Amino acid sequence: MAYTVGQVAKSAGVTVRTLHHYDEIGLLSPSGRSGTGYRRYDDADLERLQHIRYYRELGFPLEEIAAILDDPASDPATHLRRQHELLTVRIKRLQEMVTAIEFAMEASKLNIALTPQERFEVFGDLDPEAHAEEAEQRWGGTEAYRESNRRVSRYTKDDWLRNKAENEDWGRRFVEVMSSGAPADSPAAMELAEEHRQLISRWYYECSYEVHTGLADMYVADERFTAYFERIRTGMAAYLSEAIHANAISRA
């Protein structure tokens, strides 16, 4: 079946100008022409365009894509396997970045306009800006970082004291559920896991269930967070992580 350049552009989500450019540089030349000279693409052309789009999404330059696709030793199945591997690695890396960003926003609480005395009163021996410089260098351009920064920069001493009180109250009730012997996937534990997610959303940034489970993994993988929860109660990091995952699954 033959397709016009307009039909291909619409179905592939690219512009006609892009297709013309691909033809001009020899990356994707249509297999046929109409009697009046208009481009006509067949199914093989569409398959090649699909691979081009995948590789472009992965950041490959057009010249490199052409070399890859024109390699006589490769075939469509080879391209799909390579693209799958590259995308899997990219997804893993992006998830790691999300987790790291959430850690930075959890740990930093940037631009807190408090005096040294007020900081000590609110945070005790915890340093709320311990990772501020690293966070700004690595994620300062993200919207999530900016949203957290906008919120906390407006908080007063009373806001932080209320934040501290809410978290301490939540922690006390969470420890009570743990001490009762209830499993981490019990309704009581999951309800408090949900409350934990809502606390983050209310005070810092919108915490989706996907983000929350990423945080849960970090609580047991990052020794700094693990130590924080273990100071509250032994085994709390793992218990909270499991409760968060159970809550996300139950509400999916």
Coordinates of N, CA, C and O in Angstrom, one line a residue, residues 135-226:
A135 N 22.0 19.6 45.4 CA 20.7 19.5 44.8 C 20.5 20.6 43.8 O 20.0 20.4 42.7
E136 N 21.0 21.8 44.1 CA 20.8 22.9 43.1 C 21.6 22.7 41.9 O 21.2 23.0 40.8
Q137 N 22.8 22.1 42.0 CA 23.7 21.9 40.9 C 23.1 20.8 39.9 O 23.1 21.0 38.7
R138 N 22.5 19.8 40.5 CA 22.1 18.7 39.8 C 20.6 18.8 39.3 O 20.3 18.3 38.2
W139 N 19.7 19.4 40.1 CA 18.3 19.4 39.7 C 17.6 20.8 39.8 O 16.4 20.9 39.7
G140 N 18.5 21.8 39.8 CA 17.9 23.2 40.0 C 17.0 23.6 38.8 O 16.2 24.5 39.0
G141 N 17.1 22.9 37.7 CA 16.3 23.3 36.5 C 15.0 22.6 36.4 O 14.2 22.8 35.5
T142 N 14.7 21.6 37.3 CA 13.4 20.9 37.2 C 12.3 21.6 37.9 O 12.4 22.4 38.8
E143 N 11.1 21.4 37.4 CA 9.9 22.0 37.9 C 9.6 21.5 39.3 O 9.2 22.3 40.2
A144 N 9.8 20.2 39.6 CA 9.6 19.7 40.9 C 10.5 20.4 42.0 O 10.1 20.8 43.1
Y145 N 11.7 20.6 41.6 CA 12.7 21.3 42.5 C 12.2 22.7 42.7 O 12.2 23.2 43.9
R146 N 11.8 23.4 41.6 CA 11.4 24.8 41.8 C 10.1 24.9 42.6 O 10.0 25.8 43.4
E147 N 9.2 23.9 42.5 CA 8.0 23.9 43.3 C 8.3 23.8 44.8 O 7.8 24.5 45.6
S148 N 9.1 22.8 45.1 CA 9.5 22.6 46.5 C 10.2 23.9 47.0 O 10.0 24.3 48.1
N149 N 11.1 24.4 46.2 CA 11.8 25.6 46.6 C 10.9 26.8 46.9 O 11.0 27.5 47.8
R150 N 9.9 26.9 46.0 CA 8.9 28.1 46.1 C 8.2 27.9 47.4 O 7.9 28.9 48.1
R151 N 7.7 26.7 47.7 CA 6.9 26.5 48.9 C 7.7 26.8 50.2 O 7.3 27.6 51.0
V152 N 8.9 26.1 50.3 CA 9.6 26.2 51.6 C 10.2 27.6 51.8 O 10.4 28.0 52.9
S153 N 10.4 28.3 50.7 CA 11.0 29.7 50.8 C 10.0 30.6 51.5 O 10.4 31.7 52.0
R154 N 8.7 30.3 51.5 CA 7.7 31.1 52.1 C 7.4 30.8 53.6 O 6.7 31.5 54.2
Y155 N 7.9 29.6 54.0 CA 7.6 29.1 55.3 C 8.2 30.0 56.4 O 9.4 30.3 56.3
T156 N 7.5 30.2 57.5 CA 8.0 30.9 58.6 C 8.4 29.9 59.7 O 8.2 28.7 59.5
K157 N 8.9 30.5 60.8 CA 9.2 29.6 61.9 C 8.0 28.8 62.4 O 8.1 27.6 62.7
D158 N 6.9 29.5 62.5 CA 5.6 28.8 62.9 C 5.2 27.7 61.9 O 4.7 26.6 62.4
D159 N 5.4 28.0 60.6 CA 5.1 26.9 59.6 C 6.0 25.7 59.9 O 5.5 24.6 59.9
W160 N 7.3 25.9 60.1 CA 8.2 24.8 60.3 C 7.9 24.0 61.6 O 8.0 22.8 61.7
L161 N 7.5 24.8 62.6 CA 7.2 24.1 63.9 C 5.9 23.3 63.7 O 5.8 22.2 64.3
R162 N 4.9 23.8 62.9 CA 3.7 23.0 62.7 C 4.1 21.8 61.8 O 3.5 20.7 62.0
N163 N 5.0 22.0 60.8 CA 5.4 20.8 60.0 C 6.1 19.8 60.9 O 5.8 18.6 60.8
K164 N 6.9 20.2 61.8 CA 7.6 19.3 62.7 C 6.6 18.6 63.6 O 6.7 17.3 63.8
A165 N 5.6 19.3 64.1 CA 4.6 18.7 65.0 C 3.8 17.6 64.3 O 3.5 16.6 64.8
E166 N 3.4 17.9 63.0 CA 2.6 17.0 62.2 C 3.4 15.7 62.0 O 2.9 14.6 62.0
N167 N 4.7 15.9 61.6 CA 5.5 14.7 61.3 C 5.8 13.9 62.6 O 5.8 12.7 62.5
E168 N 6.0 14.6 63.7 CA 6.2 13.8 64.9 C 4.9 13.1 65.4 O 5.0 11.9 65.9
D169 N 3.8 13.7 65.2 CA 2.5 13.0 65.5 C 2.3 11.8 64.6 O 1.9 10.8 65.1
W170 N 2.6 12.0 63.3 CA 2.5 10.9 62.4 C 3.4 9.8 62.8 O 3.0 8.6 62.8
G171 N 4.7 10.1 63.1 CA 5.6 9.1 63.5 C 5.2 8.4 64.8 O 5.4 7.1 64.9
R172 N 4.7 9.1 65.7 CA 4.2 8.4 67.0 C 3.1 7.4 66.7 O 3.2 6.2 67.2
R173 N 2.2 7.8 65.8 CA 1.1 6.9 65.5 C 1.6 5.7 64.7 O 1.1 4.6 64.8
F174 N 2.5 6.0 63.8 CA 3.1 4.9 63.0 C 3.8 3.9 63.8 O 3.7 2.6 63.6
V175 N 4.6 4.3 64.8 CA 5.3 3.4 65.7 C 4.3 2.6 66.5 O 4.5 1.4 66.8
E176 N 3.2 3.2 66.9 CA 2.2 2.4 67.6 C 1.6 1.3 66.8 O 1.4 0.2 67.4
V177 N 1.4 1.5 65.5 CA 0.9 0.4 64.7 C 2.0 -0.7 64.6 O 1.7 -1.8 64.6
M178 N 3.2 -0.2 64.4 CA 4.3 -1.2 64.3 C 4.4 -2.1 65.6 O 4.4 -3.3 65.6
S179 N 4.3 -1.4 66.7 CA 4.4 -2.1 68.0 C 3.2 -3.0 68.3 O 3.3 -3.9 69.1
S180 N 2.1 -2.7 67.7 CA 0.9 -3.6 67.9 C 1.1 -5.0 67.2 O 0.3 -5.9 67.5
G181 N 2.1 -5.1 66.4 CA 2.3 -6.3 65.7 C 1.5 -6.5 64.4 O 1.6 -7.5 63.7
A182 N 0.8 -5.4 64.0 CA 0.1 -5.4 62.7 C 1.1 -5.5 61.5 O 2.2 -4.9 61.6
P183 N 0.8 -6.3 60.5 CA 1.7 -6.4 59.4 C 1.7 -5.1 58.6 O 0.8 -4.2 58.7
A184 N 2.8 -4.9 57.8 CA 2.9 -3.6 57.0 C 1.8 -3.4 56.0 O 1.6 -2.3 55.6
D185 N 1.2 -4.5 55.6 CA 0.1 -4.3 54.6 C -1.3 -4.4 55.3 O -2.3 -4.6 54.6
S186 N -1.3 -4.1 56.6 CA -2.6 -4.0 57.3 C -3.2 -2.7 57.0 O -2.6 -1.7 56.6
P187 N -4.6 -2.6 57.1 CA -5.3 -1.3 56.8 C -4.7 -0.2 57.6 O -4.6 0.9 57.1
A188 N -4.4 -0.4 58.9 CA -3.8 0.7 59.7 C -2.5 1.2 59.2 O -2.3 2.4 59.2
A189 N -1.6 0.3 58.8 CA -0.3 0.7 58.4 C -0.4 1.4 57.0 O 0.2 2.4 56.8
M190 N -1.3 0.9 56.1 CA -1.4 1.5 54.8 C -2.1 2.9 54.9 O -1.7 3.8 54.2
E191 N -3.0 3.0 55.9 CA -3.6 4.3 56.1 C -2.6 5.4 56.5 O -2.6 6.5 56.0
L192 N -1.7 5.0 57.3 CA -0.6 5.9 57.8 C 0.4 6.1 56.6 O 1.0 7.2 56.5
A193 N 0.6 5.1 55.8 CA 1.5 5.3 54.6 C 0.8 6.4 53.7 O 1.5 7.2 53.1
E194 N -0.5 6.3 53.5 CA -1.2 7.3 52.7 C -1.1 8.7 53.3 O -0.9 9.7 52.6
E195 N -1.2 8.7 54.6 CA -1.1 10.0 55.3 C 0.4 10.6 55.1 O 0.5 11.8 54.9
H196 N 1.4 9.7 55.1 CA 2.7 10.1 54.9 C 2.9 10.8 53.5 O 3.5 11.8 53.3
R197 N 2.3 10.1 52.5 CA 2.3 10.7 51.1 C 1.6 12.0 51.0 O 2.1 13.0 50.4
Q198 N 0.5 12.2 51.7 CA -0.2 13.4 51.7 C 0.5 14.5 52.4 O 0.4 15.7 52.1
L199 N 1.3 14.2 53.5 CA 2.1 15.2 54.2 C 3.2 15.8 53.2 O 3.4 17.0 53.2
I200 N 3.8 14.9 52.4 CA 4.8 15.3 51.5 C 4.2 16.3 50.5 O 4.7 17.3 50.1
S201 N 3.0 15.9 49.9 CA 2.3 16.7 48.9 C 1.9 18.0 49.5 O 1.9 19.0 48.8
R202 N 1.4 18.0 50.7 CA 1.0 19.3 51.3 C 2.1 20.3 51.6 O 2.0 21.5 51.5
W203 N 3.3 19.7 52.0 CA 4.3 20.6 52.5 C 5.4 20.9 51.4 O 6.0 22.0 51.5
Y204 N 5.6 20.0 50.5 CA 6.8 20.1 49.6 C 6.4 20.1 48.1 O 6.6 21.1 47.4
Y205 N 5.9 19.0 47.6 CA 5.7 18.9 46.2 C 4.7 17.8 46.0 O 4.4 17.0 46.9
E206 N 4.0 17.7 44.9 CA 3.0 16.7 44.6 C 3.7 15.3 44.5 O 4.5 15.1 43.7
C207 N 3.3 14.5 45.5 CA 3.9 13.2 45.6 C 2.9 12.1 45.1 O 2.0 11.7 45.8
S208 N 3.1 11.7 43.9 CA 2.3 10.6 43.3 C 2.6 9.3 44.0 O 3.6 9.1 44.7
Y209 N 1.8 8.3 43.7 CA 2.1 6.9 44.2 C 3.4 6.4 43.6 O 4.2 5.7 44.3
E210 N 3.7 6.7 42.4 CA 4.9 6.3 41.8 C 6.1 6.9 42.5 O 7.1 6.2 42.8
V211 N 6.0 8.2 42.7 CA 7.1 8.9 43.4 C 7.2 8.4 44.8 O 8.3 8.1 45.4
H212 N 6.1 8.1 45.5 CA 6.1 7.6 46.9 C 6.8 6.3 47.0 O 7.6 6.0 47.9
T213 N 6.5 5.4 46.0 CA 7.2 4.1 46.1 C 8.7 4.2 45.8 O 9.5 3.4 46.3
G214 N 9.0 5.2 45.0 CA 10.4 5.5 44.8 C 11.1 5.9 46.0 O 12.2 5.5 46.4
L215 N 10.4 6.8 46.8 CA 10.9 7.2 48.1 C 11.1 6.0 49.0 O 12.0 5.9 49.8
A216 N 10.1 5.1 49.0 CA 10.1 3.9 49.9 C 11.3 3.1 49.6 O 11.9 2.6 50.5
D217 N 11.7 2.9 48.3 CA 12.9 2.1 48.0 C 14.1 2.8 48.5 O 15.0 2.2 49.0
M218 N 14.1 4.2 48.5 CA 15.3 4.9 48.9 C 15.4 4.8 50.4 O 16.5 4.8 51.0
Y219 N 14.3 4.7 51.2 CA 14.4 4.6 52.6 C 15.2 3.4 53.1 O 15.8 3.5 54.2
V220 N 15.2 2.4 52.3 CA 15.9 1.2 52.7 C 17.2 1.1 51.9 O 18.1 0.3 52.4
A221 N 17.4 1.8 50.8 CA 18.6 1.7 50.0 C 19.6 2.8 50.4 O 20.8 2.5 50.3
D222 N 19.2 3.9 50.9 CA 20.1 5.0 51.3 C 20.3 5.0 52.8 O 19.3 5.2 53.6
E223 N 21.5 4.8 53.2 CA 21.8 4.7 54.6 C 21.4 5.9 55.4 O 21.1 5.8 56.6
R224 N 21.4 7.1 54.8 CA 21.1 8.3 55.5 C 19.6 8.3 55.9 O 19.3 8.6 57.1
F225 N 18.8 7.9 55.0 CA 17.3 7.8 55.3 C 17.1 6.7 56.3 O 16.3 6.8 57.2
T226 N 17.7 5.5 56.0 CA 17.5 4.4 56.9 C 17.9 4.7 58.3 O 17.1 4.4 59.3

